[in-house]
């Protein structure tokens, strides 16, 4: 007692004890050195399709539960508005043009399993760093980052070359061509032109032959033979690829081996879920990373009979509700194995919903809520603002909502840091560690500026003015909606990044997103006193950003995107590629 009395009489004691009393209680973060990671990434899901983001007609109770038990980000931004570049940025923590994974042409994603472009071998994914830290790493579902470079089996872009110990899923992406009864989706307009050209050349050849037979045209048989040969070669040159899309692109792989060619879509969902749960069960006694890359909710919207007709939004709503059920099954598996408190779960979408995806009166794409635009639009919020939810009981405060600019690229440094690794120092990493923000230790995001690209073309820039909380966004290029005022490019199917389909703005369109999240009321120097100051500030940021860019090989160039038969993954003797090893089992 006398000792305590002396302590309290010390001039330093009172503030010391007061500080100790105010200190926050320790969380499990101090005892969990290597948490598990379960990263759930939806495909083409709009931010307006999820209950906890305002949808009251599509039922997503499991995703909503994640938000209730964790942290919900309301300004979570994809680095690109299409699958391939957005996922490249997610995996590497870098804007996709830094790795050559954004397009200079209209081919803005990987088009073929037999293309030579893909995520370069010199890129370091978060999976590779976690693998080096002793994690078991698995990717289940969609890849869409390429397969081979120079030969059919070099697998230079394959997930196993990028840090994943185990892969089961599609090396490509789900498309309507994978369903025999669906209208072909891949390169639809170009295929129509090829068919028309083939018919035109064939008609010319037939007319010339008939003219020669009836002596109406004086032409040598040698010339007619050459013309007929050209017609046949032209047809074979394109039909050998586009005529067999289902066999070339719609395949399932386990590690390097093909299990289904073409894939049997009726069982794809159940197999992906089984593989995900099995991976958790196999690795419950060691730290693991599971990247569950859903095929939902991309067309053709593979949905099992159990969920057909259940939603109020047709097939698309059914598909989203089934994906939510799959999320619940994965969460139940985590709980069953007693891993809930040692597992960081993350849910997001790779970009916004596809507004233009329709068949007749059926809407097959998602909804982006109050935000303008959608998939393929690099500037408007609807193309890049996505759900972002983190759950880690005991570490992240439950029921928290954060309205700060964050990016899918932030996953990279966040998981690397938590796993005890270090981000590469020999390259620019654009992502920022989110843990201080998620835990409440930081009030603001580390992102002052975010750059919004459409292909390699800079369309918009976001500036988070931290001293005032304002979020300014300047649009330098916007797509021209068709028909006018429609809110999307329905006449094209996708909005373009450049050319006659876009408008360049000088001065740029300026919005204050915290006041106008729908980007409905552009500001001007007459209506906003800070207009010129903001535009100058953003202009200087663009100059600094461009100084960090270095030339790299274009992975989505035409020469890398085209179908190359010698690169085609094949489970038989090419071109006789067919197998069903899952059915055999």
Coordinates of N, CA and C in Angstrom, one line a residue, residues 43-159:
X43 N -18.2 -12.6 -60.5 CA -17.9 -12.3 -61.9 C -19.0 -11.5 -62.5
X44 N -18.8 -10.2 -62.8 CA -19.8 -9.3 -63.4 C -21.0 -9.0 -62.5
X45 N -20.8 -9.1 -61.2 CA -21.8 -8.8 -60.2 C -21.9 -7.3 -60.0
X46 N -23.1 -6.7 -60.1 CA -23.2 -5.2 -59.9 C -23.3 -4.9 -58.4
X47 N -22.9 -3.8 -58.0 CA -23.0 -3.4 -56.6 C -24.4 -3.3 -56.2
X48 N -25.3 -3.0 -57.1 CA -26.8 -2.9 -56.8 C -27.5 -4.3 -56.7
X49 N -26.7 -5.4 -56.9 CA -27.4 -6.7 -56.8 C -27.3 -7.4 -55.5
X50 N -26.7 -6.7 -54.5 CA -26.5 -7.3 -53.2 C -27.3 -6.6 -52.1
X51 N -27.9 -7.4 -51.2 CA -28.9 -6.8 -50.2 C -28.2 -5.8 -49.4
X52 N -27.0 -6.0 -48.8 CA -26.4 -5.0 -47.9 C -26.0 -3.8 -48.6
X53 N -26.0 -3.7 -50.0 CA -25.8 -2.5 -50.7 C -27.0 -1.9 -51.3
X54 N -28.2 -2.3 -50.7 CA -29.4 -1.6 -51.1 C -30.4 -2.4 -51.9
X55 N -30.1 -3.6 -52.3 CA -31.1 -4.4 -53.1 C -32.0 -5.1 -52.1
X56 N -33.3 -4.9 -52.3 CA -34.3 -5.5 -51.4 C -35.2 -6.5 -52.1
X57 N -34.7 -6.9 -53.3 CA -35.5 -7.9 -54.1 C -34.7 -9.2 -54.4
X58 N -33.4 -9.1 -54.5 CA -32.6 -10.3 -54.7 C -32.1 -10.7 -53.3
X59 N -32.3 -12.0 -52.9 CA -32.0 -12.4 -51.5 C -30.5 -12.9 -51.5
X60 N -29.7 -12.2 -50.7 CA -28.3 -12.5 -50.5 C -28.0 -12.5 -49.0
X61 N -28.6 -13.4 -48.2 CA -28.5 -13.4 -46.8 C -27.0 -13.7 -46.3
X62 N -26.3 -14.6 -47.0 CA -25.0 -14.9 -46.6 C -24.0 -13.9 -46.8
X63 N -24.1 -13.2 -48.0 CA -23.2 -12.0 -48.2 C -23.5 -10.9 -47.2
X64 N -24.8 -10.7 -47.0 CA -25.2 -9.7 -46.0 C -24.7 -10.1 -44.6
X65 N -24.7 -11.3 -44.3 CA -24.1 -11.8 -43.0 C -22.7 -11.4 -42.8
X66 N -21.9 -11.6 -43.9 CA -20.5 -11.2 -43.9 C -20.4 -9.7 -43.5
X67 N -21.2 -8.9 -44.1 CA -21.2 -7.4 -43.9 C -21.6 -7.1 -42.4
X68 N -22.5 -7.8 -41.9 CA -23.0 -7.6 -40.5 C -21.9 -8.0 -39.5
X69 N -21.2 -9.1 -39.9 CA -20.2 -9.6 -39.0 C -18.8 -8.9 -39.2
X70 N -18.7 -8.1 -40.2 CA -17.4 -7.5 -40.6 C -17.5 -6.1 -41.0
X71 N -16.7 -5.7 -42.0 CA -16.5 -4.4 -42.5 C -17.0 -4.3 -43.9
X72 N -17.8 -3.3 -44.2 CA -18.3 -3.1 -45.5 C -17.7 -1.8 -46.1
X73 N -17.1 -1.9 -47.3 CA -16.6 -0.8 -48.0 C -17.6 -0.3 -49.0
X74 N -17.9 1.0 -49.0 CA -18.8 1.6 -49.9 C -18.2 2.3 -51.1
X75 N -16.9 2.4 -51.1 CA -16.2 3.1 -52.2 C -15.0 2.2 -52.6
X76 N -15.4 0.9 -52.9 CA -14.4 -0.1 -53.3 C -14.3 -0.1 -54.8
X77 N -13.1 0.1 -55.4 CA -13.0 0.4 -56.8 C -12.1 -0.7 -57.5
X78 N -12.6 -1.2 -58.6 CA -11.8 -2.1 -59.5 C -10.9 -1.3 -60.3
X79 N -9.7 -1.9 -60.6 CA -8.7 -1.1 -61.4 C -9.0 -1.1 -62.8
X80 N -10.0 -1.9 -63.3 CA -10.4 -2.0 -64.7 C -11.8 -2.4 -64.8
X81 N -12.5 -2.1 -65.8 CA -13.9 -2.5 -65.9 C -14.2 -3.8 -66.7
X82 N -13.2 -4.6 -66.9 CA -13.3 -5.9 -67.6 C -12.5 -6.9 -66.8
X83 N -12.8 -8.2 -67.1 CA -12.3 -9.3 -66.3 C -10.8 -9.4 -66.3
X84 N -10.2 -9.6 -67.5 CA -8.7 -9.9 -67.5 C -7.9 -8.8 -66.9
X85 N -8.1 -7.6 -67.2 CA -7.2 -6.5 -66.6 C -7.5 -6.3 -65.1
X86 N -8.8 -6.4 -64.7 CA -9.1 -6.2 -63.3 C -8.5 -7.3 -62.5
X87 N -8.6 -8.5 -62.9 CA -8.0 -9.7 -62.2 C -6.5 -9.6 -62.1
X88 N -5.9 -9.2 -63.2 CA -4.5 -9.0 -63.2 C -4.0 -8.0 -62.1
X89 N -4.8 -6.9 -62.0 CA -4.5 -5.9 -61.0 C -4.7 -6.4 -59.6
X90 N -5.8 -7.2 -59.4 CA -6.1 -7.8 -58.2 C -5.0 -8.8 -57.7
X91 N -4.4 -9.6 -58.6 CA -3.4 -10.5 -58.3 C -2.1 -9.9 -58.0
X92 N -1.8 -8.8 -58.7 CA -0.4 -8.2 -58.6 C -0.4 -6.9 -57.8
X93 N -1.5 -6.3 -57.5 CA -1.5 -5.1 -56.7 C -1.1 -3.9 -57.6
X94 N -1.1 -4.0 -58.9 CA -0.6 -3.0 -59.8 C -1.7 -2.7 -60.9
X95 N -1.7 -1.5 -61.3 CA -2.5 -1.1 -62.5 C -2.2 -2.1 -63.6
X96 N -3.2 -2.6 -64.3 CA -2.9 -3.6 -65.4 C -2.0 -3.2 -66.5
X97 N -1.9 -1.9 -66.8 CA -1.1 -1.5 -67.9 C 0.4 -1.6 -67.5
X98 N 0.7 -1.7 -66.2 CA 2.1 -1.9 -65.8 C 2.6 -3.3 -66.1
X99 N 1.7 -4.3 -66.3 CA 2.1 -5.6 -66.6 C 1.8 -6.0 -68.1
X100 N 1.3 -5.0 -68.8 CA 0.9 -5.2 -70.2 C -0.5 -5.9 -70.4
X101 N -1.3 -5.9 -69.3 CA -2.5 -6.6 -69.3 C -3.7 -5.7 -69.6
X102 N -3.5 -4.6 -70.1 CA -4.6 -3.7 -70.6 C -4.4 -3.5 -72.1
X103 N -5.5 -3.2 -72.8 CA -5.4 -3.3 -74.3 C -5.2 -1.9 -74.9
X104 N -4.5 -2.0 -76.1 CA -4.4 -0.8 -76.9 C -5.4 -0.9 -78.1
X105 N -6.1 -2.0 -78.2 CA -7.1 -2.2 -79.3 C -8.4 -2.5 -78.7
X106 N -9.3 -3.1 -79.5 CA -10.6 -3.4 -79.1 C -10.7 -4.8 -78.4
X107 N -9.6 -5.6 -78.4 CA -9.5 -6.9 -77.8 C -9.0 -6.6 -76.3
X108 N -9.9 -6.4 -75.4 CA -9.6 -5.9 -74.1 C -9.5 -7.0 -73.1
X109 N -9.7 -8.3 -73.5 CA -9.6 -9.4 -72.6 C -8.9 -10.5 -73.4
X110 N -8.5 -11.6 -72.7 CA -8.0 -12.7 -73.3 C -9.1 -13.4 -74.0
X111 N -8.9 -13.8 -75.3 CA -10.0 -14.3 -76.1 C -10.0 -15.8 -76.3
X112 N -8.8 -16.4 -76.2 CA -8.7 -17.8 -76.4 C -7.7 -18.5 -75.4
X113 N -8.1 -19.7 -75.0 CA -7.1 -20.5 -74.3 C -5.8 -20.7 -75.1
X114 N -5.9 -20.6 -76.4 CA -4.8 -20.9 -77.3 C -4.2 -19.5 -77.8
X115 N -4.4 -18.5 -77.1 CA -3.6 -17.2 -77.3 C -2.3 -17.3 -76.6
X116 N -1.4 -16.4 -76.9 CA -0.1 -16.5 -76.3 C 0.1 -15.4 -75.2
X117 N -0.9 -14.5 -75.1 CA -0.8 -13.4 -74.1 C -1.3 -13.9 -72.7
X118 N -0.9 -13.3 -71.7 CA -1.3 -13.6 -70.4 C -0.5 -12.9 -69.3
X119 N -0.8 -13.2 -68.0 CA -0.1 -12.6 -66.9 C 1.4 -13.0 -67.0
X120 N 2.3 -12.0 -67.2 CA 3.7 -12.4 -67.5 C 4.3 -13.1 -66.3
X121 N 5.2 -14.1 -66.7 CA 5.9 -14.9 -65.6 C 6.7 -14.0 -64.6
X122 N 7.1 -12.8 -65.0 CA 7.9 -12.0 -64.1 C 7.1 -11.2 -63.1
X123 N 5.8 -11.3 -63.2 CA 4.9 -10.6 -62.3 C 4.8 -11.5 -61.0
X124 N 4.8 -10.9 -59.9 CA 4.7 -11.6 -58.6 C 3.4 -11.4 -58.0
X125 N 2.6 -12.5 -57.9 CA 1.2 -12.4 -57.3 C 1.3 -12.6 -55.8
X126 N 0.2 -12.2 -55.2 CA 0.2 -12.4 -53.7 C 0.3 -13.9 -53.4
X127 N -0.3 -14.7 -54.3 CA -0.2 -16.2 -54.0 C 1.2 -16.7 -54.0
X128 N 2.1 -16.1 -54.8 CA 3.5 -16.5 -54.9 C 4.2 -16.2 -53.6
X129 N 3.9 -15.0 -53.0 CA 4.6 -14.6 -51.8 C 4.0 -15.4 -50.6
X130 N 2.7 -15.7 -50.6 CA 2.2 -16.5 -49.5 C 2.7 -17.9 -49.6
X131 N 2.9 -18.4 -50.8 CA 3.5 -19.7 -51.0 C 4.9 -19.8 -50.4
X132 N 5.7 -18.7 -50.6 CA 7.0 -18.7 -50.0 C 7.0 -18.6 -48.5
X133 N 5.8 -18.1 -47.9 CA 5.7 -17.9 -46.5 C 5.1 -19.2 -45.9
X134 N 5.0 -20.3 -46.7 CA 4.6 -21.6 -46.1 C 3.1 -21.8 -46.2
X135 N 2.4 -21.0 -46.9 CA 0.9 -21.2 -47.1 C 0.7 -22.3 -48.2
X136 N -0.4 -23.0 -48.0 CA -1.0 -23.8 -49.0 C -2.0 -22.9 -49.8
X137 N -1.8 -22.8 -51.1 CA -2.5 -21.8 -51.9 C -3.3 -22.5 -53.0
X138 N -4.6 -22.2 -53.1 CA -5.5 -22.8 -54.1 C -6.3 -21.8 -54.8
X139 N -6.5 -22.1 -56.1 CA -7.5 -21.3 -56.9 C -8.5 -22.2 -57.4
X140 N -9.8 -21.9 -57.1 CA -10.9 -22.7 -57.6 C -11.8 -21.8 -58.4
X141 N -12.1 -22.1 -59.7 CA -13.0 -21.3 -60.5 C -12.3 -20.7 -61.7
X142 N -12.6 -19.5 -61.9 CA -12.1 -18.8 -63.1 C -10.7 -18.2 -63.0
X143 N -9.9 -18.3 -64.1 CA -8.6 -17.8 -64.2 C -8.5 -16.6 -65.1
X144 N -8.6 -16.8 -66.4 CA -8.7 -15.8 -67.5 C -7.5 -14.9 -67.5
X145 N -6.3 -15.5 -67.2 CA -5.0 -14.8 -67.3 C -4.1 -15.5 -68.2
X146 N -4.6 -16.3 -69.1 CA -3.7 -17.0 -70.1 C -3.3 -18.4 -69.6
X147 N -2.7 -19.2 -70.6 CA -2.3 -20.5 -70.3 C -0.8 -20.7 -70.8
X148 N -0.6 -20.7 -72.1 CA 0.7 -21.0 -72.7 C 1.3 -19.8 -73.4
X149 N 2.6 -19.9 -73.7 CA 3.4 -18.9 -74.4 C 3.8 -19.4 -75.8
X150 N 4.5 -20.5 -75.8 CA 5.2 -20.9 -77.1 C 4.8 -22.3 -77.5
X151 N 4.4 -23.2 -76.5 CA 4.0 -24.5 -76.8 C 2.8 -24.9 -76.0
X152 N 2.2 -26.1 -76.4 CA 0.9 -26.5 -75.8 C 1.0 -26.8 -74.4
X153 N 2.2 -27.1 -73.9 CA 2.3 -27.6 -72.5 C 3.4 -26.7 -71.7
X154 N 3.7 -25.5 -72.2 CA 4.7 -24.8 -71.4 C 4.0 -24.1 -70.2
X155 N 2.7 -23.9 -70.2 CA 1.9 -23.4 -69.0 C 2.6 -22.2 -68.4
X156 N 3.1 -21.3 -69.2 CA 3.8 -20.1 -68.7 C 2.9 -19.1 -67.9
X157 N 1.6 -19.1 -68.3 CA 0.7 -18.2 -67.7 C -0.2 -18.9 -66.7
X158 N 0.0 -20.2 -66.5 CA -0.9 -21.0 -65.7 C -0.9 -20.6 -64.2
X159 N -2.0 -20.8 -63.5 CA -2.0 -20.5 -62.1 C -0.9 -21.2 -61.3

